[in-house]
Amino acid sequence: MSAPAPGPATARLPHPDHSRPDHGHPDRPHPDHPHPDHSHPDHSRPDHGHRADQADALVLDGVRAVRGGRTVWAEGTLRVPAGAIVGVIGPNGAGKTTLFQLVLGLLPPAEGWIEVLGGPPRRGDRRIGYVPQNYRSALSDAIRARDLVTLGLTGTRFGLRRTSAADRKRVDDALRRVGATAFADERMSRLSGGQQQRVAIAQAIVDDAELLLLDEPLANLDLRHQQEVVALLGELRRERRVTIMVVAHDLNPLLPVLTDAVYLLDGHPHHDPIDAVVNEQLLTHLYGTRVRVVRTPQGDLFTRGG
Amino acid sequence: MTPTAVLAAPRVEFQSNWLQVLQTGFMQHAFLGGTLVAVAAGLMGWFVVTRQNAFAAHALAHIGFPGATGAILLGLPVTLGLAVFCVGGGLLIGLFGSRGAEREVATGTVLAAATGLGVLFASLAAANASATTNVLFGNLLAVSTGQLAVFGAFTAVVVLALAVLARPLVFASVDPAVAEARGVPVRALGVAFVVLLALTITMAVQVVGTLLLFALVVTPAAAALRLTARPAVVAVLSVAFALASVWLGLVAAAVIDLPPSFFIVGLATLIWAVSLAVTRERYRAGRPGDHPAAAPLPLVPAGTS
């Protein structure tokens, strides 16, 4: 591994939650933390140059992302622990999708070092499941939900071969897992937004991905469908110990399952446990408009504008 | 009935000797050539529709027009001129990238420029006006042995290439962003597809002509897609519809002395209209599985209560 010389590890990480990603209430990351850990109000970057170990799904060290000759963000240094559900947040154009492109190996970093699941990013890494933004608008009338999920397994194979019984079973399992069996044989264009999103997630997990990248999976979904997708993410993480990164504009629907957040602030990506991010000062700075954080009597966190 | 007689015939006329007409050499050439074209066009149609390339297909046929008239002008084989311009035009359109609106404008502009060039070449080669008409409207009855050999080679290339590329090409067509992330060479497949499309259009233009090409390359696949979305069934139906249009069109042209292009396009359109009619109810109906029974997931994330 040609990683840069590891810098001194600080005592900052791992967060208690990260050392035991599968603790008793995976859908509620910090039920016993009524007072979030605000001991790092300066939001200084976590471990510099920390070598990746088994516990890290994603490591960035001094990464600068350049697209079309423009620096989208720079000095990206962070570690995302395996088994986390990470909200990727930031204002429009901050480079959330760009981060995914780097992780997918579609865009090389202009500077710095990236490690995904213990190795450099590689296009076509079968351990990564990806659901792009605006997934629905890209779909034509021509494909059934089942066939789309099957492509997640066989879509890279050249030559004509029948889909094997084992592959068909994996497709059935993935469809069942996301609750899409009832409409598996329908055309994608005829499904509702929530149904399409579930099929897309089935395609992302059909090859037993270890890292799921979901770009705005809740966009254009009504409240009920948002909650269904969020619940599904919590269940997937619990069952498969998969790491999930979710780009989202609105944190609220995801707060019940998020363990961490990567936030793009002032041209730099940062990583923190979710409780450190759900912070009025930080969110207000992040979105450039006043954001308040409210905790309900049941202990649920909400953010709201104004 | 001869190739030129078809175009010259001013009135509708029943031919009592149509069985003999069907057995003539040029008819047998027409059946063989039409079959080859229908197989290639039927298979390519699914991708043309799914990749939303119908306009590009239409444009490629027009881009082939100056190639064909230029070849006539220079005394070269029409197929050669068509093939060179279609493949070249296809690569050019591919270079414009995938940006929807930009590509449409660029494609349309190239289309118009090519058609203008075609008109110039056609008028320079005025001595051979019927050949120009054949390019615009097609004349399956004029297919020569040499053209048949070319058709056979092109169809073989298209079928074999599609067999090899099938899955990645489907992936790249319906889900390009994920396909690219999964390591499918999306851009290279796009170029390969456009070349295959150009070969198919080179053949199809000689059957139904530049102006009627849509009927063979797009319409049968569109009709099949209305009826089913099962990939293998779509492929079979699409080829079957294209074959039925060509075969029945040729028989009709033998029975009634009118250009086969008219019958082929008419039949393809009829099949498409019927497919629209029989699936009307299904398309109007609400979304399947929108009822609660199809949503077995809990409504509230675990742990929020």
Coordinates of C-alpha atoms in Angstrom, one line a residue:
Chain A
M1 CA 0.0 0.0 0.0
S2 CA 1.5 3.3 -1.0
A3 CA -0.4 5.4 1.5
P4 CA 1.3 8.6 2.6
A5 CA 3.2 8.3 5.9
P6 CA 0.7 8.0 8.6
G7 CA 0.5 11.0 10.8
P8 CA -0.1 10.9 14.5
A9 CA -3.4 9.4 15.4
T10 CA -5.4 11.6 17.6
A11 CA -7.6 10.3 20.4
R12 CA -10.6 11.6 18.7
L13 CA -11.8 8.5 16.9
P14 CA -13.2 6.0 17.2
H15 CA -16.4 7.3 18.5
P16 CA -18.0 4.9 21.0
D17 CA -20.6 4.1 18.5
H18 CA -18.1 3.2 15.8
S19 CA -16.4 0.6 17.8
R20 CA -19.6 -1.3 18.1
P21 CA -21.6 -0.5 15.0
D22 CA -24.1 -3.2 15.9
H23 CA -25.1 -2.1 19.3
G24 CA -28.5 -2.7 20.7
H25 CA -30.4 0.0 18.9
P26 CA -28.9 0.3 15.4
D27 CA -31.8 2.4 14.2
R28 CA -31.3 4.8 17.0
P29 CA -27.6 5.5 17.1
H30 CA -27.3 7.4 20.3
P31 CA -30.3 6.6 22.5
D32 CA -28.2 7.0 25.6
H33 CA -26.6 10.3 24.6
P34 CA -29.0 13.0 25.7
H35 CA -26.1 15.4 25.5
P36 CA -24.4 15.0 22.2
D37 CA -20.7 15.1 22.2
H38 CA -19.9 18.7 21.6
S39 CA -16.4 18.5 22.8
H40 CA -15.0 19.5 19.3
P41 CA -16.8 22.7 18.5
D42 CA -14.0 23.7 16.2
H43 CA -14.8 20.9 13.8
S44 CA -11.2 20.3 13.2
R45 CA -10.5 17.5 10.9
P46 CA -10.3 14.0 12.3
D47 CA -7.3 11.8 12.0
H48 CA -4.7 12.9 9.6
G49 CA -3.2 10.3 7.4
H50 CA -4.5 7.5 9.4
R51 CA -3.9 4.2 7.8
A52 CA -7.1 2.3 6.8
D53 CA -7.8 -0.8 8.8
Q54 CA -10.7 -3.2 8.6
A55 CA -12.9 -0.8 10.5
D56 CA -12.8 1.9 7.8
A57 CA -15.0 1.9 4.8
L58 CA -13.6 5.1 3.4
V59 CA -10.4 7.0 4.1
L60 CA -9.6 10.4 2.6
D61 CA -6.3 12.1 3.2
G62 CA -5.6 15.5 1.8
V63 CA -7.9 15.0 -1.2
R64 CA -8.7 17.7 -3.6
A65 CA -11.5 17.1 -6.0
V66 CA -11.4 18.9 -9.4
R67 CA -14.1 18.8 -12.0
G68 CA -14.0 20.6 -15.3
G69 CA -10.9 22.5 -14.1
R70 CA -12.6 23.8 -11.0
T71 CA -11.7 22.8 -7.5
V72 CA -15.0 21.5 -6.0
W73 CA -13.5 21.0 -2.5
A74 CA -10.1 20.5 -1.1
E75 CA -8.2 19.3 2.0
G76 CA -10.5 16.3 2.4
T77 CA -9.2 14.3 5.3
L78 CA -11.6 11.9 7.0
R79 CA -12.4 8.4 7.9
V80 CA -15.8 6.7 7.6
P81 CA -16.0 3.7 9.9
A82 CA -17.4 0.5 8.5
G83 CA -21.0 -0.2 9.4
A84 CA -21.9 3.4 9.7
I85 CA -24.9 5.1 8.1
V86 CA -23.5 8.4 6.9
G87 CA -25.5 11.4 5.9
V88 CA -23.6 13.4 3.2
I89 CA -24.9 16.9 3.6
G90 CA -24.1 20.3 2.3
P91 CA -25.6 23.1 0.2
N92 CA -26.2 22.7 -3.5
G93 CA -23.0 22.5 -5.5
A94 CA -20.9 21.7 -2.5
G95 CA -19.6 18.5 -4.1
K96 CA -21.7 15.7 -2.6
T97 CA -22.1 13.8 -5.8
T98 CA -18.4 14.6 -6.6
L99 CA -17.5 12.7 -3.4
F100 CA -19.4 9.7 -4.7
Q101 CA -17.6 9.9 -8.1
L102 CA -14.3 9.8 -6.3
V103 CA -15.4 6.8 -4.2
L104 CA -16.6 5.0 -7.3
G105 CA -13.4 5.6 -9.1
L106 CA -15.1 7.6 -11.8
L107 CA -13.1 10.7 -11.0
P108 CA -9.4 10.6 -9.8
P109 CA -8.4 12.9 -7.0
A110 CA -6.3 15.9 -8.1
E111 CA -4.4 15.6 -4.9
G112 CA -4.3 13.3 -1.9
W113 CA -5.1 9.7 -1.2
I114 CA -8.3 7.8 -1.1
E115 CA -9.0 4.3 0.2
V116 CA -12.3 2.5 -0.3
L117 CA -12.9 -0.7 1.6
G118 CA -9.2 -1.1 2.1
G119 CA -7.9 -0.3 -1.3
P120 CA -7.7 2.5 -3.9
P121 CA -11.0 3.3 -5.6
R122 CA -11.6 1.2 -8.7
R123 CA -14.3 1.6 -11.3
G124 CA -16.5 -1.5 -11.4
D125 CA -15.8 -2.5 -7.8
R126 CA -18.5 -5.1 -7.1
R127 CA -18.4 -4.4 -3.4
I128 CA -20.0 -1.0 -4.0
G129 CA -23.7 -0.6 -4.7
Y130 CA -24.7 2.7 -6.2
V131 CA -28.0 4.5 -6.7
P132 CA -27.5 7.7 -8.7
Q133 CA -29.4 10.9 -8.4
N134 CA -32.5 11.5 -10.5
Y135 CA -32.6 7.8 -10.9
R136 CA -36.3 7.8 -11.9
S137 CA -36.0 10.3 -14.8
A138 CA -33.4 8.1 -16.5
L139 CA -35.8 5.1 -16.7
S140 CA -37.6 4.3 -19.9
D141 CA -40.7 2.2 -20.5
A142 CA -38.6 -0.7 -21.7
I143 CA -37.4 -2.5 -18.6
R144 CA -39.1 -4.5 -15.8
A145 CA -38.0 -4.1 -12.2
R146 CA -36.7 -7.7 -12.1
D147 CA -34.6 -7.3 -15.2
L148 CA -33.1 -4.1 -13.8
V149 CA -32.1 -5.9 -10.6
T150 CA -30.7 -8.8 -12.7
L151 CA -28.4 -6.3 -14.5
G152 CA -26.8 -5.6 -11.2
L153 CA -25.5 -9.1 -11.3
T154 CA -25.1 -9.9 -15.0
G155 CA -25.0 -6.5 -16.7
T156 CA -21.2 -6.6 -17.1
R157 CA -21.0 -10.0 -18.7
F158 CA -20.4 -10.2 -22.4
G159 CA -21.9 -12.9 -24.5
L160 CA -25.3 -14.6 -24.5
R161 CA -25.8 -16.9 -21.6
R162 CA -29.0 -17.6 -19.7
T163 CA -29.3 -16.2 -16.2
S164 CA -28.4 -19.0 -13.9
A165 CA -30.8 -20.4 -11.3
A166 CA -28.5 -19.2 -8.6
D167 CA -28.5 -15.6 -10.0
R168 CA -32.3 -15.7 -10.3
K169 CA -32.6 -16.7 -6.7
R170 CA -30.3 -13.8 -5.6
V171 CA -32.5 -11.4 -7.6
D172 CA -35.6 -12.8 -6.0
D173 CA -34.0 -12.5 -2.6
A174 CA -32.9 -8.9 -3.2
L175 CA -36.4 -8.0 -4.4
R176 CA -38.0 -9.7 -1.4
R177 CA -35.6 -7.9 0.9
V178 CA -36.7 -4.5 -0.2
G179 CA -40.4 -5.4 -0.4
A180 CA -40.6 -5.3 -4.2
T181 CA -41.7 -8.8 -4.9
A182 CA -45.3 -7.8 -5.6
F183 CA -44.3 -5.5 -8.5
A184 CA -41.1 -7.3 -9.6
D185 CA -42.6 -8.0 -13.1
E186 CA -43.9 -4.5 -13.7
R187 CA -42.2 -2.0 -15.9
M188 CA -40.1 0.5 -13.9
S189 CA -41.9 3.4 -15.6
R190 CA -45.2 2.2 -14.1
L191 CA -44.0 2.1 -10.5
S192 CA -44.4 4.9 -8.0
G193 CA -41.3 6.9 -6.9
G194 CA -41.0 4.9 -3.6
Q195 CA -41.3 1.6 -5.5
Q196 CA -38.7 2.6 -8.0
Q197 CA -36.3 3.6 -5.2
R198 CA -36.7 0.3 -3.6
V199 CA -36.0 -1.5 -6.8
A200 CA -32.9 0.6 -7.3
I201 CA -31.8 -0.3 -3.8
A202 CA -32.4 -4.0 -4.6
Q203 CA -30.1 -3.6 -7.6
A204 CA -27.5 -2.1 -5.4
I205 CA -27.6 -4.9 -2.9
V206 CA -28.1 -7.8 -5.2
D207 CA -24.4 -8.4 -5.5
D208 CA -23.9 -8.3 -1.7
A209 CA -22.4 -4.8 -1.6
E210 CA -20.4 -3.8 1.4
L211 CA -20.8 -0.1 0.7
L212 CA -24.0 1.5 -0.5
L213 CA -23.9 5.0 -2.1
L214 CA -27.3 6.5 -2.4
D215 CA -27.6 9.9 -4.0
E216 CA -30.7 11.7 -2.9
P217 CA -32.8 8.6 -2.4
L218 CA -35.6 10.5 -0.6
A219 CA -35.9 13.3 -3.3
N220 CA -39.5 13.6 -4.6
L221 CA -40.8 10.9 -2.2
D222 CA -43.8 11.6 0.0
L223 CA -43.5 11.2 3.8
R224 CA -44.6 7.6 3.9
H225 CA -42.3 6.4 1.2
Q226 CA -39.4 8.4 2.7
Q227 CA -40.0 6.6 6.0
E228 CA -40.1 3.2 4.3
V229 CA -36.8 3.8 2.5
V230 CA -35.2 5.1 5.8
A231 CA -36.5 2.0 7.7
L232 CA -35.1 -0.2 4.9
L233 CA -31.6 1.4 5.3
G234 CA -31.7 0.8 9.0
E235 CA -32.6 -2.8 8.5
L236 CA -30.0 -3.4 5.8
R237 CA -27.3 -2.1 8.0
R238 CA -28.4 -4.3 10.9
E239 CA -28.6 -7.4 8.8
R240 CA -25.7 -7.1 6.4
R241 CA -23.3 -4.8 8.3
V242 CA -23.1 -2.8 5.2
T243 CA -21.8 0.8 5.3
I244 CA -24.3 3.2 3.8
M245 CA -23.6 6.8 2.6
V246 CA -26.7 8.8 1.8
V247 CA -26.7 12.2 0.1
A248 CA -29.6 14.2 1.5
H249 CA -30.9 17.7 1.5
D250 CA -33.1 17.3 4.5
L251 CA -31.6 15.5 7.5
N252 CA -34.8 15.0 9.4
P253 CA -36.2 11.9 7.8
L254 CA -32.8 10.2 8.1
L255 CA -32.0 11.2 11.6
P256 CA -33.5 8.0 13.1
V257 CA -30.9 5.8 11.4
L258 CA -27.9 8.1 10.8
T259 CA -24.8 7.3 12.9
D260 CA -22.4 9.7 11.2
A261 CA -22.4 12.6 8.8
V262 CA -20.0 13.9 6.2
Y263 CA -20.6 17.6 5.7
L264 CA -19.2 19.9 3.1
L265 CA -18.4 23.2 4.7
D266 CA -16.5 26.1 3.3
G267 CA -15.0 24.0 0.6
H268 CA -13.8 21.1 2.8
P269 CA -15.5 17.8 3.6
H270 CA -15.6 16.9 7.3
H271 CA -16.8 13.8 9.1
D272 CA -18.3 13.6 12.6
P273 CA -20.7 11.4 14.5
I274 CA -24.2 12.6 13.8
D275 CA -24.8 14.1 17.2
A276 CA -21.9 16.5 16.7
V277 CA -23.4 17.6 13.4
V278 CA -26.9 18.1 14.6
N279 CA -25.9 21.4 16.1
E280 CA -27.5 24.7 15.5
Q281 CA -24.3 26.6 15.0
L282 CA -22.9 24.2 12.5
L283 CA -26.1 23.6 10.5
T284 CA -26.7 27.4 10.4
H285 CA -23.2 27.9 9.1
L286 CA -23.5 25.0 6.7
Y287 CA -26.8 26.0 5.0
G288 CA -26.2 29.7 5.3
T289 CA -29.6 30.2 6.9
R290 CA -30.8 29.9 10.5
V291 CA -31.3 26.3 11.5
R292 CA -32.7 25.2 14.9
V293 CA -32.3 21.8 16.5
V294 CA -35.1 20.5 18.5
R295 CA -35.2 17.4 20.7
T296 CA -38.7 16.0 21.3
P297 CA -39.7 14.6 24.7
Q298 CA -39.2 11.1 23.1
G299 CA -35.6 12.0 22.5
D300 CA -35.9 12.3 18.7
L301 CA -33.9 15.1 17.1
F302 CA -35.3 17.4 14.5
T303 CA -33.9 20.4 12.7
R304 CA -35.9 23.2 11.4
G305 CA -35.4 26.5 9.6
G306 CA -35.9 29.9 11.3
Chain B
M1 CA -43.7 -5.9 -63.4
T2 CA -40.1 -4.5 -63.4
P3 CA -38.4 -2.3 -60.9
T4 CA -39.0 0.8 -63.0
A5 CA -42.5 -0.2 -63.9
V6 CA -43.4 -0.1 -60.2
L7 CA -42.5 3.5 -60.0
A8 CA -44.0 4.4 -63.3
A9 CA -47.4 2.7 -62.7
P10 CA -50.0 5.4 -62.4
R11 CA -53.0 3.3 -61.4
V12 CA -54.0 0.6 -59.0
E13 CA -54.2 -2.7 -60.8
F14 CA -54.8 -6.3 -59.7
Q15 CA -52.3 -8.6 -61.2
S16 CA -53.8 -12.0 -61.8
N17 CA -50.4 -13.5 -62.4
W18 CA -49.2 -12.5 -58.9
L19 CA -48.1 -16.1 -58.1
Q20 CA -45.8 -16.0 -61.0
V21 CA -44.6 -12.6 -60.1
L22 CA -43.7 -13.9 -56.6
Q23 CA -41.5 -16.6 -58.3
T24 CA -39.5 -14.2 -60.4
G25 CA -35.8 -13.6 -59.6
F26 CA -36.2 -10.0 -58.5
M27 CA -39.0 -11.0 -56.1
Q28 CA -36.8 -13.7 -54.6
H29 CA -34.0 -11.2 -54.2
A30 CA -36.5 -8.9 -52.6
F31 CA -37.7 -11.5 -50.1
L32 CA -34.2 -12.5 -49.2
G33 CA -33.0 -8.9 -48.8
G34 CA -36.1 -7.8 -46.9
T35 CA -35.7 -10.7 -44.5
L36 CA -32.1 -9.8 -43.8
V37 CA -33.0 -6.2 -43.2
A38 CA -36.0 -7.1 -41.0
V39 CA -34.0 -9.3 -38.7
A40 CA -31.3 -6.6 -38.2
A41 CA -33.8 -3.7 -37.9
G42 CA -36.1 -5.6 -35.5
L43 CA -33.2 -6.4 -33.2
M44 CA -31.7 -2.9 -33.3
G45 CA -35.1 -1.3 -32.8
W46 CA -35.3 -2.1 -29.1
F47 CA -32.1 -0.3 -28.4
V48 CA -33.1 2.6 -30.7
V49 CA -36.3 3.1 -28.7
T50 CA -34.7 2.5 -25.3
R51 CA -31.7 4.7 -25.9
Q52 CA -34.1 7.4 -27.2
N53 CA -32.1 7.4 -30.4
A54 CA -35.1 7.5 -32.8
F55 CA -34.2 10.9 -34.0
A56 CA -30.6 10.0 -34.5
A57 CA -31.8 6.9 -36.6
H58 CA -33.9 9.2 -38.7
A59 CA -31.1 11.6 -39.1
L60 CA -28.6 8.9 -40.1
A61 CA -30.9 7.9 -42.9
H62 CA -30.9 11.5 -44.1
I63 CA -27.1 11.7 -43.7
G64 CA -26.9 8.7 -45.9
F65 CA -28.8 10.5 -48.7
P66 CA -25.9 12.5 -50.1
G67 CA -23.8 9.4 -49.8
A68 CA -26.2 7.5 -52.0
T69 CA -26.7 10.3 -54.5
G70 CA -23.0 11.1 -54.5
A71 CA -22.3 7.4 -55.3
I72 CA -24.8 7.6 -58.2
L73 CA -23.1 10.8 -59.4
L74 CA -19.7 9.1 -59.4
G75 CA -21.1 5.8 -60.7
L76 CA -20.2 3.9 -57.5
P77 CA -22.4 1.4 -55.7
V78 CA -25.2 3.1 -53.7
T79 CA -24.6 0.7 -50.7
L80 CA -21.0 2.0 -50.5
G81 CA -21.9 5.6 -50.5
L82 CA -24.7 5.0 -47.9
A83 CA -22.4 3.0 -45.6
V84 CA -19.6 5.5 -45.7
F85 CA -21.9 8.5 -44.9
C86 CA -24.0 6.6 -42.3
V87 CA -21.1 5.3 -40.4
G88 CA -19.3 8.6 -40.6
G89 CA -22.4 10.6 -39.6
G90 CA -23.0 8.2 -36.8
L91 CA -19.5 8.7 -35.4
L92 CA -20.0 12.4 -35.8
I93 CA -23.3 12.4 -33.8
G94 CA -21.6 10.2 -31.2
L95 CA -18.9 12.8 -30.8
F96 CA -21.5 15.4 -30.0
G97 CA -21.8 13.6 -26.7
S98 CA -24.9 12.6 -24.7
R99 CA -26.1 16.1 -23.8
G100 CA -29.8 15.8 -24.8
A101 CA -30.7 19.2 -26.2
E102 CA -27.3 19.9 -27.6
R103 CA -27.3 16.6 -29.4
E104 CA -30.7 17.2 -30.9
V105 CA -29.7 20.6 -32.3
A106 CA -26.4 19.3 -33.7
T107 CA -28.1 16.2 -35.1
G108 CA -30.8 18.2 -36.8
T109 CA -28.3 20.7 -38.3
V110 CA -26.1 17.9 -39.7
L111 CA -29.3 16.3 -41.0
A112 CA -30.3 19.4 -42.9
A113 CA -26.8 20.0 -44.2
A114 CA -26.6 16.5 -45.5
T115 CA -30.0 16.6 -47.1
G116 CA -29.0 19.8 -48.9
L117 CA -25.8 18.2 -50.2
G118 CA -28.0 15.2 -51.3
V119 CA -30.2 17.5 -53.3
L120 CA -27.1 19.0 -55.0
F121 CA -25.7 15.6 -55.9
A122 CA -29.1 14.4 -57.1
S123 CA -29.6 17.4 -59.4
L124 CA -26.0 17.0 -60.7
A125 CA -26.9 13.4 -61.5
A126 CA -30.2 14.4 -63.0
A127 CA -29.9 11.8 -65.8
N128 CA -30.6 9.1 -63.2
A129 CA -33.6 10.5 -61.4
S130 CA -35.3 7.2 -60.7
A131 CA -32.2 6.1 -58.8
T132 CA -32.6 9.2 -56.6
T133 CA -36.2 8.3 -56.0
N134 CA -35.2 4.8 -55.0
V135 CA -32.9 6.3 -52.3
L136 CA -35.7 8.5 -50.9
F137 CA -38.5 5.9 -51.0
G138 CA -36.7 2.6 -51.3
N139 CA -37.0 -0.1 -53.9
L140 CA -36.7 -3.6 -52.6
L141 CA -37.5 -4.9 -56.1
A142 CA -34.2 -3.5 -57.4
V143 CA -31.9 -5.4 -55.0
S144 CA -29.0 -7.0 -56.8
T145 CA -27.1 -10.1 -56.1
G146 CA -24.1 -7.9 -55.0
Q147 CA -26.3 -6.0 -52.6
L148 CA -27.6 -9.3 -51.2
A149 CA -24.1 -10.4 -50.3
V150 CA -23.5 -7.0 -48.6
F151 CA -26.8 -7.3 -46.7
G152 CA -25.9 -10.8 -45.6
A153 CA -22.6 -9.6 -44.3
F154 CA -24.1 -6.6 -42.5
T155 CA -26.9 -8.6 -40.9
A156 CA -24.4 -11.2 -39.7
V157 CA -22.2 -8.5 -38.1
V158 CA -25.2 -6.9 -36.4
V159 CA -26.6 -10.2 -35.0
L160 CA -23.2 -11.5 -33.8
A161 CA -22.3 -8.1 -32.3
L162 CA -25.6 -7.9 -30.5
A163 CA -25.2 -11.4 -29.2
V164 CA -21.8 -10.6 -27.7
L165 CA -22.7 -7.1 -26.4
A166 CA -26.3 -7.9 -25.3
R167 CA -26.2 -7.5 -21.6
P168 CA -23.7 -4.7 -21.2
L169 CA -25.4 -2.8 -24.0
V170 CA -28.8 -3.2 -22.3
F171 CA -27.3 -2.1 -19.0
A172 CA -25.7 0.9 -20.6
S173 CA -28.9 1.8 -22.5
V174 CA -31.4 1.6 -19.6
D175 CA -29.2 2.6 -16.6
P176 CA -26.0 4.4 -17.9
A177 CA -24.9 5.9 -14.6
V178 CA -25.0 2.7 -12.7
A179 CA -23.5 0.8 -15.6
E180 CA -20.6 3.1 -15.8
A181 CA -20.0 2.8 -12.0
R182 CA -20.1 -1.0 -12.4
G183 CA -17.4 -0.9 -15.0
V184 CA -19.3 -1.2 -18.2
P185 CA -17.5 0.6 -21.0
V186 CA -20.5 2.9 -21.6
R187 CA -18.9 5.2 -24.1
A188 CA -17.3 2.5 -26.2
L189 CA -20.6 0.6 -26.3
G190 CA -22.2 3.8 -27.5
V191 CA -19.8 4.1 -30.4
A192 CA -20.2 0.4 -31.3
F193 CA -24.0 0.8 -31.2
V194 CA -23.9 3.8 -33.5
V195 CA -21.8 1.8 -36.0
L196 CA -24.2 -1.1 -35.9
L197 CA -27.1 1.3 -36.3
A198 CA -25.4 2.8 -39.4
L199 CA -25.0 -0.6 -41.0
T200 CA -28.7 -1.4 -40.3
I201 CA -29.8 1.9 -41.7
T202 CA -27.6 1.4 -44.8
M203 CA -29.6 -1.7 -45.5
A204 CA -33.0 -0.4 -44.5
V205 CA -32.7 2.7 -46.6
Q206 CA -32.6 0.5 -49.7
V207 CA -35.7 -1.3 -48.6
V208 CA -38.1 1.5 -47.5
G209 CA -36.0 4.5 -48.3
T210 CA -34.6 7.5 -46.4
L211 CA -38.0 9.0 -45.7
L212 CA -39.8 5.8 -44.6
L213 CA -37.0 4.3 -42.6
F214 CA -38.7 4.8 -39.2
A215 CA -41.2 2.1 -40.1
L216 CA -38.6 -0.6 -40.1
V217 CA -36.1 0.5 -37.5
V218 CA -38.3 2.0 -34.9
T219 CA -42.0 1.0 -35.3
P220 CA -41.8 -2.8 -35.0
A221 CA -39.8 -2.5 -31.8
A222 CA -42.1 0.2 -30.4
A223 CA -45.1 -2.1 -31.1
A224 CA -43.4 -5.0 -29.4
L225 CA -42.5 -2.9 -26.4
R226 CA -46.2 -1.9 -26.0
L227 CA -47.1 -5.6 -25.7
T228 CA -44.4 -6.9 -23.4
A229 CA -41.2 -5.8 -21.6
R230 CA -39.7 -9.3 -21.3
P231 CA -36.4 -8.8 -23.2
A232 CA -36.4 -12.1 -25.2
V233 CA -40.1 -11.8 -26.1
V234 CA -39.6 -8.2 -27.2
A235 CA -36.7 -9.2 -29.5
V236 CA -38.7 -12.1 -31.0
L237 CA -41.9 -10.0 -31.5
S238 CA -40.0 -7.0 -32.9
V239 CA -38.3 -9.2 -35.6
A240 CA -41.6 -11.0 -36.3
F241 CA -43.4 -7.7 -36.8
A242 CA -40.6 -6.4 -39.1
L243 CA -40.6 -9.7 -41.1
A244 CA -44.4 -9.7 -41.4
S245 CA -44.4 -6.2 -42.7
V246 CA -41.7 -7.0 -45.3
W247 CA -43.1 -10.3 -46.4
L248 CA -46.8 -9.4 -46.6
G249 CA -45.8 -6.0 -48.1
L250 CA -44.0 -7.9 -50.9
V251 CA -47.0 -10.2 -51.5
A252 CA -49.3 -7.2 -51.6
A253 CA -47.0 -5.5 -54.1
A254 CA -47.2 -8.6 -56.3
V255 CA -51.0 -8.7 -56.1
I256 CA -51.6 -5.0 -56.6
D257 CA -49.0 -3.3 -58.7
L258 CA -47.9 -0.6 -56.2
P259 CA -44.5 0.1 -54.6
P260 CA -43.7 -2.4 -51.9
S261 CA -42.4 0.5 -49.7
F262 CA -46.0 1.7 -49.3
F263 CA -47.3 -1.7 -48.2
I264 CA -44.3 -2.4 -45.8
V265 CA -44.7 1.0 -44.1
G266 CA -48.5 0.6 -44.1
L267 CA -48.4 -2.8 -42.5
A268 CA -45.8 -1.7 -39.9
T269 CA -48.0 1.2 -39.0
L270 CA -51.0 -1.0 -38.8
I271 CA -49.3 -3.4 -36.4
W272 CA -48.2 -0.5 -34.2
A273 CA -51.7 1.0 -34.2
V274 CA -53.2 -2.4 -33.2
S275 CA -50.6 -2.7 -30.4
L276 CA -51.6 0.7 -29.1
A277 CA -55.3 -0.2 -29.2
V278 CA -55.0 -3.5 -27.4
T279 CA -52.8 -2.1 -24.6
R280 CA -54.8 1.1 -24.2
E281 CA -56.6 -0.2 -21.1
R282 CA -53.4 -1.3 -19.4
Y283 CA -51.7 2.0 -20.0
R284 CA -54.6 4.0 -18.7
A285 CA -55.0 1.9 -15.6
G286 CA -53.5 3.1 -12.3
R287 CA -50.1 2.0 -11.1
P288 CA -49.9 -1.6 -10.0
G289 CA -49.1 -2.3 -6.4
D290 CA -50.0 1.1 -5.2
H291 CA -52.3 -0.4 -2.7
P292 CA -51.2 -1.0 0.9
A293 CA -50.9 -4.8 0.4
A294 CA -47.9 -4.3 -1.9
A295 CA -46.0 -2.3 0.8
P296 CA -45.1 -4.8 3.4
L297 CA -42.5 -2.6 5.0
P298 CA -43.3 -0.9 8.3
L299 CA -44.6 2.6 7.9
V300 CA -42.5 4.0 10.7
P301 CA -38.8 3.3 11.1
A302 CA -38.1 1.0 14.0
G303 CA -37.0 2.8 17.0
T304 CA -38.8 6.1 16.5
S305 CA -41.7 5.2 18.7

